[in-house]
Amino acid sequence: NAGVTQTPKFQVLKTGQSMTLQCAQDMNHEYMSWYRQDPGMGLRLIHYSVGAGITDQGEVPNGYNVSRSTTEDFPLRLLSAAPSQTSVYFCASSYSQYQETQYFGPGTRLLVL
Amino acid sequence: EDQVTQSPEALRLQEGESSSLNCSYTVSGLRGLFWYRQDPGKGPEFLFTLYSAGEEKEKERLKATLTKKESFLHITAPKPEDSATYLCAVQASASGGSYIPTFGRGTSLIVHP
């Protein structure tokens, strides 16, 4: 049982480049979400999904895109990277949208130059 | 707008020196308050969910309590391995069907041997 996995662990992008952050979970959780964590700020929700085929915006969705074609996977796409998107990104999953016992992945550190 | 304020920002303790971390919140109808532990370079790890004033939960040296305005994370006789950042988050009763949590900035705890 691997829990929540994320790839890559670290990525450097140039402004304007696009990329996809991968997230997978093997706990059969319906609810998955993406957060970003910046120094001096709390975790902020980017996008979330309550099940395959259903996604919605969180607090800070601009510049990001998501899709959920399977229960297991929830990739996050940066459409055109900007320096303001330099951050640590965490994927999380839980049994339901009520988020009791939410499990987080190890994170992806992204640097946009 | 939901708000979460954690204090202190940083706390240094000697091994065995008990203390408490505070999480003050304002939310329009609390559905749940969450505590997480985050080690450097890792994703948050779920600790507790509290739902109503007066509720208490314990895990090893940690005890979380909840009032209508704040939550405390009490650490009894801490050990160096308790050193981490402790995050608090609140989830409001559903508004439009979303359960977006609001996170505090965290309290960084260092326990010296």
Coordinates of N, CA and C in Angstrom, one line a residue:
Chain A
N1 N 0.8 -1.2 0.0 CA 0.0 0.0 0.0 C 0.9 1.2 0.0
A2 N 1.0 1.9 -1.2 CA 2.0 3.0 -1.3 C 1.4 4.3 -0.8
G3 N 0.1 4.4 -0.6 CA -0.6 5.6 -0.2 C -0.7 6.6 -1.3
V4 N -0.3 7.8 -1.1 CA -0.3 8.9 -2.1 C 1.1 9.1 -2.7
T5 N 1.3 9.0 -4.0 CA 2.6 9.2 -4.6 C 2.5 10.3 -5.5
Q6 N 3.7 11.1 -5.6 CA 3.8 12.2 -6.5 C 5.1 12.2 -7.3
T7 N 5.0 12.6 -8.5 CA 6.2 12.7 -9.3 C 6.1 13.9 -10.2
P8 N 7.2 14.6 -10.5 CA 8.5 14.4 -9.9 C 8.6 14.9 -8.5
K9 N 9.8 14.7 -7.9 CA 10.0 15.3 -6.6 C 10.5 16.7 -6.7
F10 N 11.2 17.0 -7.7 CA 11.7 18.4 -7.9 C 11.7 18.7 -9.4
Q11 N 11.4 19.9 -9.8 CA 11.4 20.3 -11.2 C 11.7 21.8 -11.3
V12 N 12.5 22.1 -12.3 CA 12.8 23.5 -12.7 C 12.3 23.7 -14.1
L13 N 11.5 24.8 -14.2 CA 10.9 25.2 -15.4 C 11.3 26.6 -15.8
K14 N 11.2 26.9 -17.1 CA 11.4 28.3 -17.5 C 10.0 28.9 -17.7
T15 N 10.0 30.2 -17.5 CA 8.7 30.9 -17.7 C 8.1 30.6 -19.0
G16 N 6.8 30.2 -19.0 CA 6.1 29.9 -20.2 C 6.0 28.4 -20.6
Q17 N 6.9 27.6 -19.9 CA 6.8 26.2 -20.2 C 5.6 25.6 -19.5
S18 N 5.2 24.5 -20.0 CA 4.1 23.7 -19.4 C 4.6 22.4 -18.8
M19 N 3.9 21.9 -17.9 CA 4.2 20.6 -17.3 C 3.1 20.0 -16.6
T20 N 3.2 18.7 -16.3 CA 2.1 18.0 -15.5 C 2.8 17.4 -14.3
L21 N 2.2 17.7 -13.2 CA 2.6 17.0 -11.9 C 1.6 15.8 -11.7
Q22 N 2.3 14.7 -11.5 CA 1.5 13.5 -11.4 C 1.2 13.2 -9.9
C23 N 0.0 12.6 -9.7 CA -0.5 12.2 -8.4 C -1.3 10.9 -8.5
A24 N -1.0 9.9 -7.7 CA -1.7 8.7 -7.7 C -1.9 8.2 -6.3
Q25 N -3.1 7.5 -6.0 CA -3.3 6.9 -4.7 C -3.9 5.5 -4.9
D26 N -3.6 4.6 -4.0 CA -4.0 3.2 -4.1 C -4.9 2.8 -3.0
M27 N -5.6 3.8 -2.4 CA -6.5 3.6 -1.3 C -8.0 3.6 -1.7
N28 N -8.3 3.7 -3.0 CA -9.6 3.8 -3.5 C -10.4 4.9 -2.9
H29 N -9.7 6.1 -2.7 CA -10.3 7.3 -2.2 C -11.1 8.0 -3.3
E30 N -12.3 8.5 -3.0 CA -13.0 9.3 -4.0 C -12.5 10.7 -4.1
Y31 N -12.1 11.3 -2.9 CA -11.8 12.7 -2.9 C -10.3 12.8 -3.0
M32 N -9.9 13.7 -4.0 CA -8.5 14.0 -4.2 C -8.3 15.5 -4.4
S33 N -7.2 16.1 -4.0 CA -7.0 17.5 -4.1 C -5.6 17.9 -4.3
W34 N -5.4 19.1 -4.7 CA -4.0 19.7 -4.9 C -3.9 20.9 -4.1
Y35 N -2.8 21.1 -3.3 CA -2.5 22.2 -2.6 C -1.2 22.8 -3.0
R36 N -1.0 24.1 -2.7 CA 0.4 24.6 -2.8 C 0.7 25.2 -1.4
Q37 N 2.0 25.1 -1.1 CA 2.5 25.6 0.2 C 3.6 26.6 -0.1
D38 N 3.4 27.8 0.4 CA 4.4 28.9 0.2 C 4.8 29.4 1.6
P39 N 6.1 29.8 1.7 CA 6.6 30.3 3.0 C 5.7 31.4 3.6
G40 N 5.4 31.2 4.9 CA 4.6 32.3 5.6 C 3.2 32.2 5.3
M41 N 2.7 31.2 4.5 CA 1.3 31.1 4.2 C 0.8 29.7 4.5
G42 N -0.4 29.5 4.8 CA -1.0 28.2 5.0 C -1.2 27.5 3.7
L43 N -1.4 26.2 3.8 CA -1.7 25.4 2.6 C -2.9 26.0 1.9
R44 N -2.9 26.1 0.6 CA -4.0 26.7 -0.2 C -4.5 25.7 -1.2
L45 N -5.8 25.5 -1.3 CA -6.3 24.5 -2.2 C -6.4 25.0 -3.6
I46 N -5.9 24.3 -4.6 CA -5.9 24.7 -6.0 C -7.1 24.1 -6.7
H47 N -7.2 22.8 -6.7 CA -8.4 22.2 -7.3 C -8.7 20.9 -6.5
Y48 N -9.9 20.4 -6.7 CA -10.2 19.2 -6.0 C -11.2 18.4 -6.9
S49 N -11.3 17.1 -6.5 CA -12.2 16.2 -7.2 C -12.9 15.3 -6.2
V50 N -14.2 15.1 -6.4 CA -15.0 14.3 -5.5 C -15.2 12.9 -6.1
G51 N -14.7 12.7 -7.3 CA -14.8 11.4 -7.9 C -14.4 11.5 -9.4
A52 N -14.2 10.3 -10.0 CA -13.8 10.3 -11.4 C -14.7 11.1 -12.2
G53 N -14.2 11.9 -13.1 CA -15.0 12.7 -14.0 C -15.5 14.0 -13.4
I54 N -15.2 14.3 -12.1 CA -15.8 15.5 -11.4 C -14.6 16.2 -10.8
T55 N -14.5 17.5 -11.2 CA -13.4 18.3 -10.6 C -14.0 19.7 -10.4
D56 N -13.4 20.5 -9.5 CA -13.9 21.8 -9.1 C -12.7 22.6 -8.7
Q57 N -12.9 23.9 -8.7 CA -11.9 24.9 -8.3 C -11.8 25.1 -6.8
G58 N -10.6 25.3 -6.3 CA -10.4 25.7 -5.0 C -10.1 27.1 -4.8
E59 N -9.3 27.5 -3.9 CA -9.0 28.9 -3.6 C -8.2 29.6 -4.7
V60 N -7.2 28.9 -5.2 CA -6.2 29.5 -6.1 C -6.1 28.7 -7.4
P61 N -7.1 28.7 -8.3 CA -7.1 27.8 -9.4 C -6.4 28.4 -10.7
N62 N -6.2 29.7 -10.7 CA -5.7 30.3 -12.0 C -4.4 29.8 -12.4
G63 N -4.2 29.4 -13.6 CA -3.0 28.9 -14.1 C -2.8 27.4 -14.0
Y64 N -3.8 26.8 -13.5 CA -3.7 25.3 -13.3 C -4.9 24.7 -13.9
N65 N -4.7 23.4 -14.3 CA -5.8 22.7 -14.9 C -5.7 21.2 -14.4
V66 N -6.9 20.6 -14.2 CA -6.9 19.2 -13.7 C -7.9 18.4 -14.4
S67 N -7.8 17.1 -14.3 CA -8.8 16.2 -14.9 C -8.7 14.9 -14.0
R68 N -9.8 14.2 -14.0 CA -9.8 12.9 -13.2 C -10.5 11.9 -14.0
S69 N -9.7 11.1 -14.7 CA -10.3 10.1 -15.6 C -10.4 8.7 -14.9
T70 N -9.7 8.6 -13.8 CA -9.7 7.3 -13.0 C -9.8 7.7 -11.5
T71 N -10.2 6.8 -10.7 CA -10.2 7.0 -9.3 C -8.8 7.2 -8.7
E72 N -7.8 6.5 -9.3 CA -6.5 6.5 -8.8 C -5.7 7.8 -9.1
D73 N -5.9 8.4 -10.2 CA -5.0 9.4 -10.7 C -5.6 10.8 -10.7
F74 N -4.8 11.8 -10.4 CA -5.3 13.2 -10.4 C -4.2 14.1 -10.8
P75 N -3.8 14.3 -12.1 CA -2.7 15.1 -12.5 C -3.1 16.6 -12.4
L76 N -2.1 17.4 -12.2 CA -2.2 18.8 -12.2 C -1.3 19.4 -13.3
R77 N -1.9 20.2 -14.1 CA -1.2 20.8 -15.3 C -1.0 22.3 -15.1
L78 N 0.3 22.7 -15.3 CA 0.6 24.1 -15.4 C 0.6 24.5 -16.8
L79 N -0.2 25.4 -17.2 CA -0.4 25.7 -18.6 C 0.7 26.5 -19.2
S80 N 1.1 27.5 -18.5 CA 2.2 28.4 -18.9 C 2.9 28.9 -17.6
A81 N 3.9 28.2 -17.2 CA 4.5 28.5 -15.9 C 4.9 29.9 -15.7
A82 N 4.7 30.5 -14.5 CA 5.1 31.8 -14.1 C 5.9 31.7 -12.9
P83 N 6.8 32.7 -12.6 CA 7.6 32.6 -11.4 C 6.7 32.6 -10.1
S84 N 5.5 33.2 -10.2 CA 4.6 33.1 -9.0 C 4.1 31.7 -8.7
Q85 N 4.4 30.8 -9.6 CA 4.0 29.4 -9.3 C 5.1 28.6 -8.7
T86 N 6.2 29.2 -8.4 CA 7.3 28.6 -7.6 C 6.7 28.3 -6.3
S87 N 6.7 27.0 -5.9 CA 6.1 26.6 -4.7 C 6.3 25.1 -4.4
V88 N 5.8 24.6 -3.3 CA 5.8 23.2 -3.1 C 4.3 22.7 -3.3
Y89 N 4.1 21.7 -4.1 CA 2.8 21.2 -4.4 C 2.5 19.9 -3.7
F90 N 1.4 19.8 -3.0 CA 1.0 18.6 -2.4 C -0.3 18.1 -2.9
C91 N -0.3 16.8 -3.2 CA -1.5 16.1 -3.6 C -2.1 15.4 -2.3
A92 N -3.4 15.3 -2.2 CA -3.9 14.6 -1.0 C -5.2 13.8 -1.4
S93 N -5.5 12.9 -0.6 CA -6.7 12.1 -0.9 C -7.4 11.7 0.5
S94 N -8.7 11.5 0.4 CA -9.4 11.0 1.5 C -10.6 10.3 1.1
Y95 N -11.2 9.5 2.0 CA -12.4 8.7 1.6 C -13.5 9.5 1.0
S96 N -13.7 10.7 1.6 CA -14.8 11.5 1.2 C -14.5 13.0 1.2
Q97 N -15.3 13.8 0.7 CA -15.1 15.3 0.7 C -15.0 15.9 2.1
Y98 N -15.5 15.2 3.1 CA -15.4 15.7 4.5 C -14.0 15.6 5.0
Q99 N -13.1 14.9 4.3 CA -11.7 14.9 4.5 C -11.2 14.4 5.9
E100 N -12.0 13.6 6.5 CA -11.5 12.9 7.7 C -10.3 12.1 7.3
T101 N -9.2 12.1 8.1 CA -8.1 11.3 7.8 C -7.6 11.5 6.3
Q102 N -7.2 12.8 6.0 CA -6.7 13.1 4.7 C -5.3 12.7 4.6
Y103 N -4.9 12.0 3.6 CA -3.5 11.6 3.4 C -2.8 12.5 2.3
F104 N -1.6 12.9 2.7 CA -0.9 13.8 1.7 C 0.3 13.0 1.1
G105 N 0.6 13.4 -0.1 CA 1.8 12.9 -0.8 C 3.0 13.6 -0.3
P106 N 4.2 13.2 -0.8 CA 5.5 13.7 -0.3 C 5.8 15.1 -0.9
G107 N 5.1 15.6 -1.9 CA 5.3 16.9 -2.4 C 6.1 16.9 -3.7
T108 N 5.9 18.0 -4.5 CA 6.8 18.3 -5.6 C 7.2 19.7 -5.5
R109 N 8.5 19.9 -5.4 CA 9.1 21.3 -5.3 C 9.3 21.8 -6.8
L110 N 8.7 22.9 -7.0 CA 8.7 23.5 -8.4 C 9.4 24.8 -8.3
L111 N 10.4 25.0 -9.2 CA 11.0 26.3 -9.3 C 10.8 26.8 -10.7
V112 N 10.2 28.0 -10.9 CA 10.0 28.6 -12.2 C 10.9 29.8 -12.3
L113 N 11.8 29.7 -13.3 CA 12.8 30.8 -13.5 C 12.3 31.8 -14.6
Chain B
E1 N -15.4 35.4 5.7 CA -14.3 34.6 5.3 C -13.7 33.9 6.5
D2 N -13.4 32.6 6.3 CA -12.9 31.8 7.3 C -11.4 32.1 7.6
Q3 N -11.1 32.2 8.9 CA -9.7 32.5 9.2 C -9.2 31.6 10.3
V4 N -7.9 31.2 10.2 CA -7.2 30.4 11.2 C -5.9 31.1 11.6
T5 N -5.7 31.3 12.9 CA -4.5 31.9 13.4 C -3.9 30.9 14.4
Q6 N -2.6 30.6 14.1 CA -1.9 29.7 15.0 C -0.8 30.4 15.8
S7 N -0.7 30.1 17.1 CA 0.3 30.7 17.9 C 0.8 29.7 18.9
P8 N 2.1 29.9 19.3 CA 3.1 30.8 18.7 C 3.5 30.3 17.3
E9 N 4.2 31.2 16.6 CA 4.8 30.8 15.3 C 5.9 29.7 15.5
A10 N 6.6 29.9 16.6 CA 7.7 28.9 16.9 C 7.8 28.7 18.4
L11 N 8.2 27.5 18.7 CA 8.2 27.1 20.1 C 9.4 26.2 20.4
R12 N 10.2 26.6 21.3 CA 11.4 25.7 21.7 C 11.1 25.2 23.1
L13 N 11.2 23.9 23.3 CA 11.0 23.2 24.5 C 12.2 22.3 24.9
Q14 N 12.4 22.1 26.2 CA 13.3 21.1 26.6 C 12.5 19.8 26.7
E15 N 13.2 18.7 26.4 CA 12.6 17.4 26.6 C 11.9 17.3 27.9
G16 N 10.7 16.8 27.9 CA 9.9 16.7 29.1 C 9.1 17.9 29.6
E17 N 9.3 19.0 28.9 CA 8.7 20.3 29.2 C 7.3 20.4 28.5
S18 N 6.2 20.2 29.2 CA 4.9 20.2 28.5 C 4.5 21.6 28.1
S19 N 3.7 21.7 27.1 CA 3.2 23.0 26.6 C 2.0 22.8 25.7
S20 N 1.5 23.9 25.2 CA 0.3 23.8 24.4 C 0.5 24.8 23.2
L21 N -0.1 24.3 22.0 CA -0.1 25.1 20.8 C -1.6 25.6 20.6
N22 N -1.7 26.8 20.1 CA -3.1 27.3 20.0 C -3.5 27.5 18.5
C23 N -4.8 27.3 18.3 CA -5.3 27.5 16.9 C -6.7 28.2 17.1
S24 N -6.7 29.5 16.8 CA -7.9 30.3 16.9 C -8.5 30.4 15.6
Y25 N -9.8 30.3 15.5 CA -10.5 30.3 14.2 C -11.8 31.1 14.2
T26 N -12.2 31.6 13.1 CA -13.5 32.1 12.8 C -14.0 31.4 11.6
V27 N -15.2 30.9 11.7 CA -15.8 30.1 10.5 C -17.3 30.2 10.6
S28 N -17.9 30.3 9.5 CA -19.4 30.3 9.5 C -19.9 28.9 9.6
G29 N -20.0 28.4 10.8 CA -20.5 27.0 11.0 C -19.4 26.0 10.8
L30 N -18.8 25.6 11.9 CA -17.7 24.6 11.9 C -18.2 23.2 11.6
R31 N -17.6 22.6 10.6 CA -17.9 21.2 10.4 C -16.9 20.3 11.0
G32 N -15.6 20.8 10.9 CA -14.5 20.0 11.5 C -13.3 20.8 11.6
L33 N -12.5 20.5 12.6 CA -11.2 21.1 12.8 C -10.1 20.0 12.8
F34 N -9.1 20.2 12.0 CA -8.1 19.2 11.8 C -6.7 19.6 12.3
W35 N -6.0 18.7 12.8 CA -4.6 18.9 13.2 C -3.7 18.0 12.4
Y36 N -2.6 18.5 11.9 CA -1.6 17.8 11.1 C -0.3 18.0 11.7
R37 N 0.6 17.1 11.5 CA 2.0 17.2 11.8 C 2.8 17.2 10.4
Q38 N 3.8 18.1 10.3 CA 4.5 18.1 9.0 C 6.0 18.2 9.4
D39 N 6.8 17.2 8.9 CA 8.2 17.1 9.1 C 8.8 17.8 7.9
P40 N 10.1 18.4 8.1 CA 10.7 19.1 7.0 C 10.8 18.3 5.7
G41 N 10.4 18.9 4.6 CA 10.6 18.2 3.3 C 9.6 17.1 3.1
K42 N 8.5 17.0 3.9 CA 7.5 16.0 3.8 C 6.1 16.5 3.7
G43 N 5.2 15.7 3.3 CA 3.8 16.2 3.3 C 3.2 16.1 4.7
P44 N 2.1 16.8 5.0 CA 1.5 16.8 6.3 C 0.9 15.4 6.6
E45 N 1.0 15.1 7.9 CA 0.5 13.8 8.4 C -0.7 14.1 9.3
F46 N -1.8 13.4 9.0 CA -3.1 13.7 9.8 C -2.9 13.2 11.2
L47 N -3.4 14.0 12.1 CA -3.4 13.7 13.6 C -4.8 13.5 14.1
F48 N -5.6 14.5 14.0 CA -6.9 14.5 14.7 C -7.9 15.3 13.8
T49 N -9.2 14.9 14.0 CA -10.3 15.7 13.6 C -11.2 15.9 14.8
L50 N -11.6 17.2 15.1 CA -12.5 17.5 16.1 C -13.8 18.1 15.5
Y51 N -14.9 17.8 16.1 CA -16.2 18.3 15.4 C -17.0 19.3 16.3
S52 N -16.9 19.1 17.6 CA -17.8 20.0 18.4 C -17.1 20.4 19.7
A53 N -17.5 21.6 20.2 CA -16.9 22.1 21.4 C -17.0 21.1 22.6
G54 N -15.9 21.0 23.3 CA -15.8 20.1 24.4 C -15.2 18.7 24.0
E55 N -15.0 18.5 22.7 CA -14.4 17.2 22.3 C -12.9 17.2 22.5
E56 N -12.4 16.1 22.9 CA -11.0 15.9 23.1 C -10.6 14.6 22.4
K57 N -9.3 14.6 21.9 CA -8.8 13.4 21.3 C -7.3 13.3 21.7
E58 N -6.8 12.1 21.9 CA -5.5 11.8 22.3 C -4.8 10.8 21.4
K59 N -3.5 11.1 21.3 CA -2.6 10.1 20.6 C -1.2 10.2 21.2
E60 N -0.8 9.2 21.9 CA 0.5 9.2 22.6 C 0.7 10.5 23.4
R61 N 1.6 11.3 23.2 CA 1.8 12.5 24.0 C 1.0 13.7 23.6
L62 N 0.2 13.6 22.6 CA -0.6 14.7 22.1 C -2.1 14.6 22.5
K63 N -2.7 15.7 22.9 CA -4.1 15.8 23.1 C -4.6 17.0 22.5
A64 N -5.7 16.9 21.7 CA -6.3 18.0 21.1 C -7.6 18.3 21.7
T65 N -7.9 19.6 22.0 CA -9.2 20.0 22.5 C -9.8 21.1 21.7
L66 N -11.1 21.3 21.8 CA -11.8 22.2 21.0 C -12.8 23.0 21.8
T67 N -12.8 24.3 21.6 CA -13.9 25.2 22.1 C -14.6 25.9 20.9
K68 N -15.5 26.8 21.2 CA -16.2 27.4 20.0 C -15.3 28.4 19.3
K69 N -14.2 28.8 19.9 CA -13.4 29.8 19.2 C -11.9 29.3 18.9
E70 N -11.5 28.2 19.6 CA -10.1 27.8 19.4 C -9.9 26.4 19.8
S71 N -8.8 25.9 19.3 CA -8.4 24.5 19.6 C -7.0 24.6 20.2
F72 N -6.7 23.6 21.1 CA -5.4 23.5 21.7 C -4.8 22.1 21.4
L73 N -3.5 22.1 21.1 CA -2.8 20.9 21.0 C -1.8 20.8 22.1
H74 N -2.1 20.0 23.1 CA -1.3 19.9 24.3 C -0.3 18.8 24.1
I75 N 1.0 19.1 24.4 CA 2.0 18.1 24.2 C 2.6 17.9 25.6
T76 N 2.5 16.6 26.1 CA 2.9 16.2 27.4 C 4.2 15.5 27.4
A77 N 5.2 16.0 28.2 CA 6.5 15.4 28.2 C 7.1 15.2 26.9
P78 N 7.2 16.2 26.0 CA 7.7 16.0 24.7 C 9.1 15.4 24.6
K79 N 9.3 14.7 23.4 CA 10.6 14.1 23.1 C 11.1 14.8 21.9
P80 N 12.4 14.7 21.6 CA 13.0 15.3 20.4 C 12.3 14.9 19.1
E81 N 11.8 13.7 19.1 CA 11.1 13.2 17.8 C 9.7 13.9 17.6
D82 N 9.2 14.6 18.6 CA 8.0 15.4 18.4 C 8.3 16.7 17.7
S83 N 9.5 17.0 17.4 CA 9.9 18.3 16.7 C 9.3 18.2 15.3
A84 N 8.6 19.2 14.9 CA 7.9 19.3 13.6 C 7.1 20.6 13.6
T85 N 6.5 20.8 12.4 CA 5.5 21.9 12.3 C 4.1 21.3 12.4
Y86 N 3.3 21.9 13.3 CA 2.0 21.5 13.5 C 1.0 22.4 12.9
L87 N 0.2 21.9 12.0 CA -0.8 22.7 11.2 C -2.2 22.4 11.7
C88 N -3.0 23.5 11.7 CA -4.4 23.4 12.1 C -5.2 23.9 10.8
A89 N -6.3 23.3 10.6 CA -7.2 23.7 9.5 C -8.7 23.5 10.0
V90 N -9.5 24.4 9.4 CA -10.9 24.3 9.7 C -11.7 24.1 8.4
Q91 N -12.8 23.4 8.6 CA -13.7 23.2 7.4 C -15.1 23.6 7.8
A92 N -15.6 24.5 7.0 CA -17.0 25.1 7.3 C -18.0 24.1 6.8
S93 N -19.2 24.3 7.4 CA -20.3 23.5 6.9 C -20.5 23.9 5.4
A94 N -21.0 23.0 4.6 CA -21.1 23.1 3.2 C -21.7 24.4 2.7
S95 N -21.0 25.0 1.8 CA -21.5 26.2 1.2 C -21.4 26.0 -0.3
G96 N -22.6 25.8 -0.9 CA -22.6 25.5 -2.3 C -22.0 24.1 -2.6
G97 N -21.9 23.2 -1.6 CA -21.4 21.9 -1.8 C -20.0 21.7 -1.7
S98 N -19.2 22.8 -1.4 CA -17.8 22.6 -1.3 C -17.4 22.5 0.2
Y99 N -16.3 21.9 0.5 CA -15.8 21.7 1.8 C -14.3 22.1 1.8
I100 N -14.0 23.3 1.3 CA -12.6 23.7 1.2 C -12.1 24.1 2.5
P101 N -11.0 23.5 3.0 CA -10.5 23.8 4.3 C -9.6 25.0 4.3
T102 N -9.6 25.7 5.4 CA -8.7 26.9 5.6 C -7.6 26.5 6.6
F103 N -6.3 26.6 6.1 CA -5.2 26.2 7.0 C -4.6 27.4 7.6
G104 N -4.1 27.2 8.8 CA -3.2 28.2 9.5 C -1.8 28.0 9.0
R105 N -0.9 29.0 9.4 CA 0.5 29.0 9.0 C 1.3 28.0 9.7
G106 N 0.8 27.5 10.8 CA 1.6 26.4 11.5 C 2.4 26.9 12.7
T107 N 2.7 26.0 13.6 CA 3.6 26.3 14.7 C 4.8 25.4 14.6
S108 N 6.0 25.9 14.5 CA 7.2 25.1 14.4 C 7.7 24.8 15.8
L109 N 7.7 23.5 16.1 CA 8.1 23.1 17.5 C 9.4 22.4 17.4
I110 N 10.3 22.8 18.3 CA 11.6 22.2 18.4 C 11.8 21.7 19.9
V111 N 12.1 20.4 20.0 CA 12.3 19.9 21.4 C 13.7 19.5 21.5
H112 N 14.4 20.1 22.5 CA 15.8 19.9 22.7 C 16.0 18.8 23.7
P113 N 17.0 17.9 23.4 CA 17.2 16.8 24.4 C 17.9 17.3 25.7

